[in-house]
Coordinates of C-alpha atoms and ligand atoms in Angstrom, one line a residue:
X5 CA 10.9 33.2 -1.6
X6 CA 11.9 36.7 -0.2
X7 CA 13.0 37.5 3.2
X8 CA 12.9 40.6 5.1
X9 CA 16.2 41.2 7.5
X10 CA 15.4 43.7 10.3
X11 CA 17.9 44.8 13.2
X12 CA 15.6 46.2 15.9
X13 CA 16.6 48.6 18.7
X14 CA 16.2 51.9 16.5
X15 CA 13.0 54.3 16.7
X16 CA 10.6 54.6 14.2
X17 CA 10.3 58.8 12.9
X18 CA 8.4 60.6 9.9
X19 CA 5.6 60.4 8.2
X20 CA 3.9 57.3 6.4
X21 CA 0.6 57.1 4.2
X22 CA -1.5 54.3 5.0
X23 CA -2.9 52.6 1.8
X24 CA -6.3 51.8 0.4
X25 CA -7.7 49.1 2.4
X26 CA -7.1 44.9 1.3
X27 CA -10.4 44.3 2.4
X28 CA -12.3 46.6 1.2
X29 CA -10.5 46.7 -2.2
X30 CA -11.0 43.4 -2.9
X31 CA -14.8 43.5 -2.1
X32 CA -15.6 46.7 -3.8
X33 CA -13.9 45.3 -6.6
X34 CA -16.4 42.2 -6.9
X35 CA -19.6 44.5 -7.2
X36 CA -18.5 45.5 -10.6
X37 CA -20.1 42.2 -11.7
X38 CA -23.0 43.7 -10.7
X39 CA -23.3 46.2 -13.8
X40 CA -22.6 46.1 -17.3
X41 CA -21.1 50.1 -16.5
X42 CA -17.8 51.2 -15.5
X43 CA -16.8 50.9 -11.6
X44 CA -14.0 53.1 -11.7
X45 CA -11.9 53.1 -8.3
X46 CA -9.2 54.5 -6.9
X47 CA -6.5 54.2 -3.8
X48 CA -6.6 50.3 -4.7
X49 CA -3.4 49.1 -3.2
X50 CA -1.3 47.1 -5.4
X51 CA -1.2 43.7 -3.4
X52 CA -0.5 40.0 -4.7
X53 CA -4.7 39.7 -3.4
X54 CA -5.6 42.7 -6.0
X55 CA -3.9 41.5 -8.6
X56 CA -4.9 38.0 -7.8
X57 CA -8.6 38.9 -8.0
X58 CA -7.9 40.6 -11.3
X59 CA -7.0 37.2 -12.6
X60 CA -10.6 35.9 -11.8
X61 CA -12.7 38.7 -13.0
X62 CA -10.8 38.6 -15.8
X63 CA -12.0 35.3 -16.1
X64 CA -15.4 36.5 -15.7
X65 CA -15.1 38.9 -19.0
X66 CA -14.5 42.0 -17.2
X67 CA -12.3 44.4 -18.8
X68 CA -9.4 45.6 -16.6
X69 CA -7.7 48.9 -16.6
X70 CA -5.3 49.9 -13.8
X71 CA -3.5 52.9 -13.5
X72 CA -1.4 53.0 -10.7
X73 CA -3.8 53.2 -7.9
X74 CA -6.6 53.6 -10.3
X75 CA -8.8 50.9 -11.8
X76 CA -11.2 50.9 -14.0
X77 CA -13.4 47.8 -14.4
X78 CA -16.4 47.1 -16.8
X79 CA -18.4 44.0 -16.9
X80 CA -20.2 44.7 -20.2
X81 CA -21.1 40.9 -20.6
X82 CA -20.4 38.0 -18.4
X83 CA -18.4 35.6 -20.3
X84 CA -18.0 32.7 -17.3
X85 CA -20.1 31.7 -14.8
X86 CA -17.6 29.7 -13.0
X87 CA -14.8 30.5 -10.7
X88 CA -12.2 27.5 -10.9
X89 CA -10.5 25.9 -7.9
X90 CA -7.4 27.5 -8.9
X91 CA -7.7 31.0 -8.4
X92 CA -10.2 30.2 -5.7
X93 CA -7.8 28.1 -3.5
X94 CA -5.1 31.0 -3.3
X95 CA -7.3 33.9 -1.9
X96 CA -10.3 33.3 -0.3
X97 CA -12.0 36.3 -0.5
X98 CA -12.6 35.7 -4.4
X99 CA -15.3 33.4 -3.2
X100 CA -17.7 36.7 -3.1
X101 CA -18.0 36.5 -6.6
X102 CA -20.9 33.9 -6.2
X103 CA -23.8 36.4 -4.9
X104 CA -23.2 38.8 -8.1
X105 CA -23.1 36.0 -10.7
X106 CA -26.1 34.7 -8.6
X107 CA -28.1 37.7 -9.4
X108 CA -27.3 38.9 -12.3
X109 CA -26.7 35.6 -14.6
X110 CA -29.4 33.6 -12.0
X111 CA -26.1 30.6 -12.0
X112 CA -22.5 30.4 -10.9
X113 CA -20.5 27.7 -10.2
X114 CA -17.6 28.6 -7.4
X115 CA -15.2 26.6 -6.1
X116 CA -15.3 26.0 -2.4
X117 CA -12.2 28.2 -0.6
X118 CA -11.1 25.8 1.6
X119 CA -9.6 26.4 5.2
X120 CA -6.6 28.3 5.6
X121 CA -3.8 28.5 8.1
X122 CA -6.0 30.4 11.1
X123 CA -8.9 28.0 10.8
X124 CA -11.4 26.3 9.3
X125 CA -13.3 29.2 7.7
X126 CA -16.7 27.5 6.2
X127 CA -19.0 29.4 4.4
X128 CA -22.3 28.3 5.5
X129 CA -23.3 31.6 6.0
X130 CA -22.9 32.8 2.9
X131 CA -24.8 29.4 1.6
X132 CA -27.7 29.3 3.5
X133 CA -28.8 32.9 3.0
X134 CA -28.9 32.4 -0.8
X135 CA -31.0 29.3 -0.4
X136 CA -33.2 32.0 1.7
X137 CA -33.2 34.3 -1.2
X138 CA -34.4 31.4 -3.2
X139 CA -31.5 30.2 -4.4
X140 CA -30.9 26.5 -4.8
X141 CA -27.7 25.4 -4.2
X142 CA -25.8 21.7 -4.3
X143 CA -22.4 20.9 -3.3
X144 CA -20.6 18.6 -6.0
X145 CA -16.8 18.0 -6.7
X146 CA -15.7 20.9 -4.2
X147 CA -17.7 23.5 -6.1
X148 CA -20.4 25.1 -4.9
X149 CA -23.3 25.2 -7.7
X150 CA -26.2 27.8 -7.3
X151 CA -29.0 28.4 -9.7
X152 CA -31.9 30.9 -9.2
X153 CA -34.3 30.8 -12.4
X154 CA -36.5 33.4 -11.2
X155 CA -33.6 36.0 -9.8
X156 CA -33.1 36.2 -6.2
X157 CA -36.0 37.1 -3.6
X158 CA -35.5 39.6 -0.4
X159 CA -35.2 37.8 1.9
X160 CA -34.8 38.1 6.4
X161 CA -31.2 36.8 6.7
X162 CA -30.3 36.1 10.7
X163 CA -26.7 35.9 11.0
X164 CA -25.4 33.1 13.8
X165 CA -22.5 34.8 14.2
X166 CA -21.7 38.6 12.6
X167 CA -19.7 37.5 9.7
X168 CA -17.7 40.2 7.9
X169 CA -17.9 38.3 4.3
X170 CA -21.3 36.5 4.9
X171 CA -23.1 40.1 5.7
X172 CA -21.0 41.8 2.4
X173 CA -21.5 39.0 0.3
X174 CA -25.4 38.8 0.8
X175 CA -25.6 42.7 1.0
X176 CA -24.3 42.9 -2.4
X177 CA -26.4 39.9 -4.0
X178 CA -29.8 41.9 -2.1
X179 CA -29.0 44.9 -4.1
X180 CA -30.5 43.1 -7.3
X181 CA -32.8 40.7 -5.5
X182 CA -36.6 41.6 -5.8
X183 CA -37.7 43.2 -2.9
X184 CA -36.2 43.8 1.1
X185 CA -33.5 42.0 2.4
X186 CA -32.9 42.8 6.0
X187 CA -30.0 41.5 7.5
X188 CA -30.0 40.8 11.0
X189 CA -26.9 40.4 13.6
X190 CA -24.9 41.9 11.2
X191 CA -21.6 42.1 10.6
X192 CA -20.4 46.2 11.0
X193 CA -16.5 46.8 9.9
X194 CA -15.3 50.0 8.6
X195 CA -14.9 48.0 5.5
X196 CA -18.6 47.0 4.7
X197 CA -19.5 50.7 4.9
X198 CA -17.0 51.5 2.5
X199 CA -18.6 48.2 0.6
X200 CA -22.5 49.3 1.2
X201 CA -20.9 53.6 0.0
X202 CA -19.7 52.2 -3.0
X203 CA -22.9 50.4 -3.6
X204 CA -25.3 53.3 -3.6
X205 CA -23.4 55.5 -5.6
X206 CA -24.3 52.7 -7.8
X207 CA -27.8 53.2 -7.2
X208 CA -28.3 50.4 -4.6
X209 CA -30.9 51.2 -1.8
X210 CA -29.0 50.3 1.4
X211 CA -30.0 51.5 4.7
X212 CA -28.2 50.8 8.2
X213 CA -24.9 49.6 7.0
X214 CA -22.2 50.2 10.2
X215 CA -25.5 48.4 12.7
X216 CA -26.5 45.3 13.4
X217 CA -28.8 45.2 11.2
X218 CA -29.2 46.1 7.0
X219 CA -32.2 46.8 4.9
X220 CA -31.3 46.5 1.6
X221 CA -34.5 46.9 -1.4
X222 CA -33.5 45.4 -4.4
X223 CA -33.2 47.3 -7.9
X224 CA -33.6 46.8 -11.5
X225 CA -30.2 47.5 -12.3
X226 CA -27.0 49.3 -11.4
X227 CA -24.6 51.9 -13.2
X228 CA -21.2 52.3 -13.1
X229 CA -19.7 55.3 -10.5
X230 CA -16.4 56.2 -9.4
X231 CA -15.3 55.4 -5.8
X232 CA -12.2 56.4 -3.3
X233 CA -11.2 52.8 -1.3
X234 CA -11.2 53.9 2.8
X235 CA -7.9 53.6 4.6
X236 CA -6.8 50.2 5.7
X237 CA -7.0 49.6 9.4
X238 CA -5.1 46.9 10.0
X239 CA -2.3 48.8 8.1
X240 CA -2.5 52.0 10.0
X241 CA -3.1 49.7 13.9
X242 CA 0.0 47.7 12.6
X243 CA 2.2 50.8 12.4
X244 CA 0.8 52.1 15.6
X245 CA 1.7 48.8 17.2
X246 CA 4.9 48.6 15.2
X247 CA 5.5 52.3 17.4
X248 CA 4.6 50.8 20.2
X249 CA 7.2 48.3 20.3
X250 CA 10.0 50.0 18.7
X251 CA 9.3 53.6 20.0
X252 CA 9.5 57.2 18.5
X253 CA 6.8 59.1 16.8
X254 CA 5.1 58.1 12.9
X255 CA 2.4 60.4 12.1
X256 CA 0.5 57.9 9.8
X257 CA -1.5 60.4 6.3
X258 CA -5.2 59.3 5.5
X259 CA -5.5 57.3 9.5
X260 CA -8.6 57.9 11.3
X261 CA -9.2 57.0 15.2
X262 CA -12.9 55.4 14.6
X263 CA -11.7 52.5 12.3
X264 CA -9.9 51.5 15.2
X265 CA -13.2 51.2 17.5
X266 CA -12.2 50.3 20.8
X267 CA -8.7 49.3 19.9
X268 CA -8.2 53.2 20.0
X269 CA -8.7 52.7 23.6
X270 CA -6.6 49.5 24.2
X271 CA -3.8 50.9 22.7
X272 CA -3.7 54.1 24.4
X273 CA -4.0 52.2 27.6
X274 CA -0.9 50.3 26.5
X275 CA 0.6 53.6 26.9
X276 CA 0.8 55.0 23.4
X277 CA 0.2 58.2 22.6
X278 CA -2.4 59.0 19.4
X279 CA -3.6 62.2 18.1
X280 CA -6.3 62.8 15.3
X281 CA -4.8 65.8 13.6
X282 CA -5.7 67.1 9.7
X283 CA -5.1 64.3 7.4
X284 CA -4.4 61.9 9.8
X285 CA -2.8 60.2 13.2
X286 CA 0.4 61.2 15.0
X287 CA 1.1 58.1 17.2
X288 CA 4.1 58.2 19.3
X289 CA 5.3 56.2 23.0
X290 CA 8.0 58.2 24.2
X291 CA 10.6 56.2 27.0
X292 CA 8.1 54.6 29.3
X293 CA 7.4 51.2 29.1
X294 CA 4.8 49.2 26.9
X295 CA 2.0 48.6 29.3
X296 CA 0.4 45.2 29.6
X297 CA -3.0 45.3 28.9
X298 CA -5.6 42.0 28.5
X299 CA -8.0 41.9 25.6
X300 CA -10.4 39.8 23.5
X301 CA -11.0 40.2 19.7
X302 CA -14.8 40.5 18.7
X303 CA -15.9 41.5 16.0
X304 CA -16.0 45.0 15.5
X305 CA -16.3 47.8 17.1
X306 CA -14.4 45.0 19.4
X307 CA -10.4 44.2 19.5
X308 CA -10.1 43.1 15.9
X309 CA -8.5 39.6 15.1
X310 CA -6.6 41.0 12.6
X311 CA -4.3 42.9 15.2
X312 CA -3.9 40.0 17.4
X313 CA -0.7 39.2 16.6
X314 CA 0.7 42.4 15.9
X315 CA -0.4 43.0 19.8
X316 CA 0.8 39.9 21.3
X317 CA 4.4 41.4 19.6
X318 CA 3.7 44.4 21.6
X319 CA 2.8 42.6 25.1
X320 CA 6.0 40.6 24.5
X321 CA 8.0 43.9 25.5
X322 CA 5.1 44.9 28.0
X323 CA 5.9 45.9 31.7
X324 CA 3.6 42.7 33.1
X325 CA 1.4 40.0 32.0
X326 CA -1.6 40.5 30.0
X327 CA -3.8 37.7 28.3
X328 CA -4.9 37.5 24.7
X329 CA -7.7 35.9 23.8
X330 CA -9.1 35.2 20.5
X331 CA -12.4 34.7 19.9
X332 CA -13.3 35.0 15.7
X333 CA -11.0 32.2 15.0
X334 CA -9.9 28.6 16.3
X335 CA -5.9 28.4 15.2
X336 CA -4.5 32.1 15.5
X337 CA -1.9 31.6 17.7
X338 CA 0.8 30.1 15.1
X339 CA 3.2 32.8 15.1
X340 CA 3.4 32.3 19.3
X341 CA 5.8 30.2 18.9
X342 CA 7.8 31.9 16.1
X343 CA 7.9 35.1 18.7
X344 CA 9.3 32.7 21.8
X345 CA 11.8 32.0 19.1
X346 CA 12.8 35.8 19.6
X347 CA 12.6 35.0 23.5
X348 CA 9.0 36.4 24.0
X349 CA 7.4 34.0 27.0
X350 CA 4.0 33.4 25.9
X351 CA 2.0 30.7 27.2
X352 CA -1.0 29.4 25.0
X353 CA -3.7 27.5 26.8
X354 CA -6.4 26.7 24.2
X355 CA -7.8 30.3 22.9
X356 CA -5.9 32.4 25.5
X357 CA -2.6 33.5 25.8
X358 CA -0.7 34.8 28.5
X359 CA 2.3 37.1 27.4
X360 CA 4.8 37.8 30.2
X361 CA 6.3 41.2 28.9
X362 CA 10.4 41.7 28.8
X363 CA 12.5 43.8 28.5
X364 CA 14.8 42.8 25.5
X365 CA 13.7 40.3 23.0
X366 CA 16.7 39.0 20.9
X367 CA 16.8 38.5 17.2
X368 CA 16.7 35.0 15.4
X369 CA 15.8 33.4 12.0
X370 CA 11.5 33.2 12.0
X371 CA 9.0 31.6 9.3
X372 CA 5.7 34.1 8.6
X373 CA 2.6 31.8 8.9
X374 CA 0.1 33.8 7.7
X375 CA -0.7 37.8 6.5
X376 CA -1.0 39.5 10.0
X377 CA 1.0 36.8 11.9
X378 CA 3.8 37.8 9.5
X379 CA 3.8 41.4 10.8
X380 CA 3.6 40.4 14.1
X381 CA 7.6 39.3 13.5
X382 CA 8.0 42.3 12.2
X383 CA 7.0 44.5 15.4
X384 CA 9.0 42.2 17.9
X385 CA 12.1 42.0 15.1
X386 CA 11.8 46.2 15.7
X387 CA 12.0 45.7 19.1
X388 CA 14.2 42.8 19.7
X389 CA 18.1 43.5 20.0
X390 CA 20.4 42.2 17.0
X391 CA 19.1 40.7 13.3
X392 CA 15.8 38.6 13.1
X393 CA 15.6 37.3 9.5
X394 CA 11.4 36.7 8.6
X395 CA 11.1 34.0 6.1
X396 CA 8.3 33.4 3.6
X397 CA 7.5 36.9 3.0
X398 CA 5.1 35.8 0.3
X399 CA 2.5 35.8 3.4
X400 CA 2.9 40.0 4.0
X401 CA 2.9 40.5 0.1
X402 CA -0.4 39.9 -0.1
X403 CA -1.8 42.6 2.3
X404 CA 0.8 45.0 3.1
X405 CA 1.9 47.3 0.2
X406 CA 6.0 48.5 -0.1
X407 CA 6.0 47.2 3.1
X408 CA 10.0 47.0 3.3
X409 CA 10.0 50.4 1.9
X410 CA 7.4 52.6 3.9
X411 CA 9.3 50.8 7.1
X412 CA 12.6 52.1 5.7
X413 CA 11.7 55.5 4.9
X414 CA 11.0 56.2 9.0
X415 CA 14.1 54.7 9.8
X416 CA 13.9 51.2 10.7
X417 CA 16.8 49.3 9.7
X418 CA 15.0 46.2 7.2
X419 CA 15.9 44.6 3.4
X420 CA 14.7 42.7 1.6
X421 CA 16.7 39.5 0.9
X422 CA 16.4 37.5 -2.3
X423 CA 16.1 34.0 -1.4
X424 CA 18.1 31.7 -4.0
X425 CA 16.2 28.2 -2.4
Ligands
UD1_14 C1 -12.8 38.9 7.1 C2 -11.4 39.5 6.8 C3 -10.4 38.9 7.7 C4 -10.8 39.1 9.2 C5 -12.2 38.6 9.4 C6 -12.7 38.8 10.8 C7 -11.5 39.9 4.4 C8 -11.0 39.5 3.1 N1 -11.1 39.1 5.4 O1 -12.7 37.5 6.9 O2 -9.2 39.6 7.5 O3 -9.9 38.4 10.0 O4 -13.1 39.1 8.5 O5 -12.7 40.2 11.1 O6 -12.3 40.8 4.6 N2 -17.9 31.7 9.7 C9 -18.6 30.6 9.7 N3 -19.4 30.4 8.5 C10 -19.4 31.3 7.5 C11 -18.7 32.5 7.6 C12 -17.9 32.6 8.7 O7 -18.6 29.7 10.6 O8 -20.2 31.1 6.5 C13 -17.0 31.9 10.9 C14 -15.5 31.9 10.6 O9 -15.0 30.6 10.5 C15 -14.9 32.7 11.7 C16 -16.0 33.8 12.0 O10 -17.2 33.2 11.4 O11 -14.7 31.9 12.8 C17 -15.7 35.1 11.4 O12 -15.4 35.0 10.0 P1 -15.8 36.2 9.0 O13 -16.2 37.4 9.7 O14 -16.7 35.6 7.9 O15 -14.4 36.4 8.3 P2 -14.0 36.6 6.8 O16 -15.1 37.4 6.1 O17 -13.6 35.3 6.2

């Protein structure tokens, strides 16, 4: 298991591109299930989740073909119905490969995720809008086991919460249901635009995607088409962040200030500095202080979740206090005590936080407990004085590409360190 070795106290300068994004990839990559043409796609980051993904479509029958960034992917026929408990199990997102079996072979069989390290994360959601659409569904050994004889119906789907996979995952079944779908109280990341764009240049009718609330009339059939992945968000506020803490200036190729939503704002009021210019966003926080600033994650245009951590890094060198509370998930506060490690004082009082800001944070051995948690170490390590060594590095390999490398080329001083364990 790798490690990443950082000494903090130097500013970050240059020029980084932000990659495809995770979520998006991974999702777009699904609806090639959804034709027997080519889905051709490009700025596909090359992550442990992609390539992890590949392994189950494979499984499916598709034929893969990746170029560097580029991959070309054609389900010509569907050789498997089922997605086992072993691919399943180690990314969860590969569960969205239920809906497009669903309505194109009218069966799949997918094992159940599980919960993972931030929370429970059921998938009721996704479950009970099939059964709306007609499907009928049973639970048995831990796999989830649909059938829809007749193909899917449109359906009204009303969301009790706006759930990022539920809403993609049904929008994507819809496209080849019979009739209207309209979802309600839906879900509206940057990410399921890019999802619902990809969609109609495969000749899906979809209608309101980035609302509350999707109308999706169902087709025949798709085609193949070729599609560009949108920038990844979370990379490019994670770098912003990382700026924040650290100081200096990053202009950050292929960013864009409205996949940020109102994080654009909180961030500015923590007193760093970003500019939209052509082909991307200079961020920079030049001397003065980090200022503490409370928020809430919603989902979006709201705080995402995702930066949470990375923020509570930030807050940790702050010039007050300011609380963080998280609201999407239940257990998203493991990596507050892995910062305290690096002498941040963070209190945690069921889902708030309160993050008395410092001065200096100090290096120290840390353990990454989950994707974004993991670069939240990474922030404070850039800020904190001496060598904090992050352990399990597996946990940033799945979402953030050359990670150790784009870091290095603005001048932060981090390696990667074998482990022999
Ligand atoms: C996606 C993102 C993840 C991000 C999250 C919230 C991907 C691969 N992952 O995860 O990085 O943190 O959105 O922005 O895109 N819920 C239910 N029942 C369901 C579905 C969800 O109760 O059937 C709950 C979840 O437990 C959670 C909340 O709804 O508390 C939000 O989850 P959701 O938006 O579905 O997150 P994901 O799609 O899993």
């Amino acid at each position: 298991m790798d490690k990443l070795a950082i000494i903090g106290g130097r500013e970050l300068y240059g020029e980084l591109e932000i990659s495809g994004a995770k979520n998006s990839a991974l999702k777009v990559m699904v609806a090639c299930l959804l034709t027997d043409e080519t889905l051709t796609l490009t700025n596909v980051p090359n992550l442990a989740d992609v390539r992890q993904l590949i392994v189950l479509l494979e499984n499916h029958g598709v034929e893969v073909d990746r170029q560097g960034s580029r991959l070309d992917l054609t389900a010509g026929s569907i050789t498997s119905t089922t997605a086992p408990y072993d691919i399943v199990r180690k990314m969860r997102a590969s569960f969205n490969v239920l809906g497009p079996l669903l309505a194109r072979e009218r069966q799949a069989k997918v094992s159940l995720p599980g919960g993972c390290a931030i929370g429970a994360r059921p998938v009721n959601f996704h479950i009970a809008a099939f059964e709306a659409m007609g499907a009928t569904i049973e639970i048995e050994e831990g796999y989830v086991l649909a059938e829809a004889p007749d193909g899917l119906k449109g359906a009204i789907i009303d969301l009790p919460f706006p759930s990022v996979g539920a809403t993609e995952h049904t929008m994507m079944a819809a496209t080849l249901a019979e009739g209207r779908t309209v979802i309600k109280n839906a879900a509206r990341e940057p990410e399921l635009s890019d999802l619902a764009d990809c969609l109609r240049a495969m000749g899906a009718k979809i209608e309101g995607d980035g609302t509350s609330e999707i109308t999706i009339d169902g087709v025949q059939q798709l085609s193949g088409a070729t599609h560009d992945i949108v920038a990844d968000r979370i990379e490019f506020g994670s770098y912003a962040m990382a700026v924040g803490a650290a100081g200096g200036e990053l202009f950050l190729r292929r960013g864009r200030l409205d996949l940020l939503g109102d994080a654009a704002t909180t961030l500015r009021e923590a007193g760093l500095t970003l500019e939209e210019e052509d082909g991307g966003v200079r961020v920079s926080r030049w001397g003065k202080p980090t200022i503490s600033t409370n928020i809430t994650t919603a989902p979006f245009p709201g705080f995402p979740t995702d930066f949470q951590a990375q923020y509570m890094a930030l807050m940790a060198v702050g010039n007050g206090t300011a609380t963080i509370t998280e609201q999407v998930f239940e257990n998203r506060f493991m990596h507050a005590p892995e910062l305290m490690r690096l002498g941040a004082d963070i209190e945690v009082d069921g889902q708030t936080a309160t993050v008395r800001g410092k001065t200096t944070l100090k290096g120290a051995p840390v353990m990454a407990t989950d994707l974004r948690a993991s670069m939240s170490l990474i922030v404070a390590g850039l800020a904190a004085e001496g060598q904090t060594m992050v352990s399990r590095l597996y946990h940033l390999d799945r979402g953030f590409e050359r990670l150790d490398e784009k870091f290095q080329s603005v001048g932060a001083l981090v390696e990667r360190v074998k482990d022999e364990e």
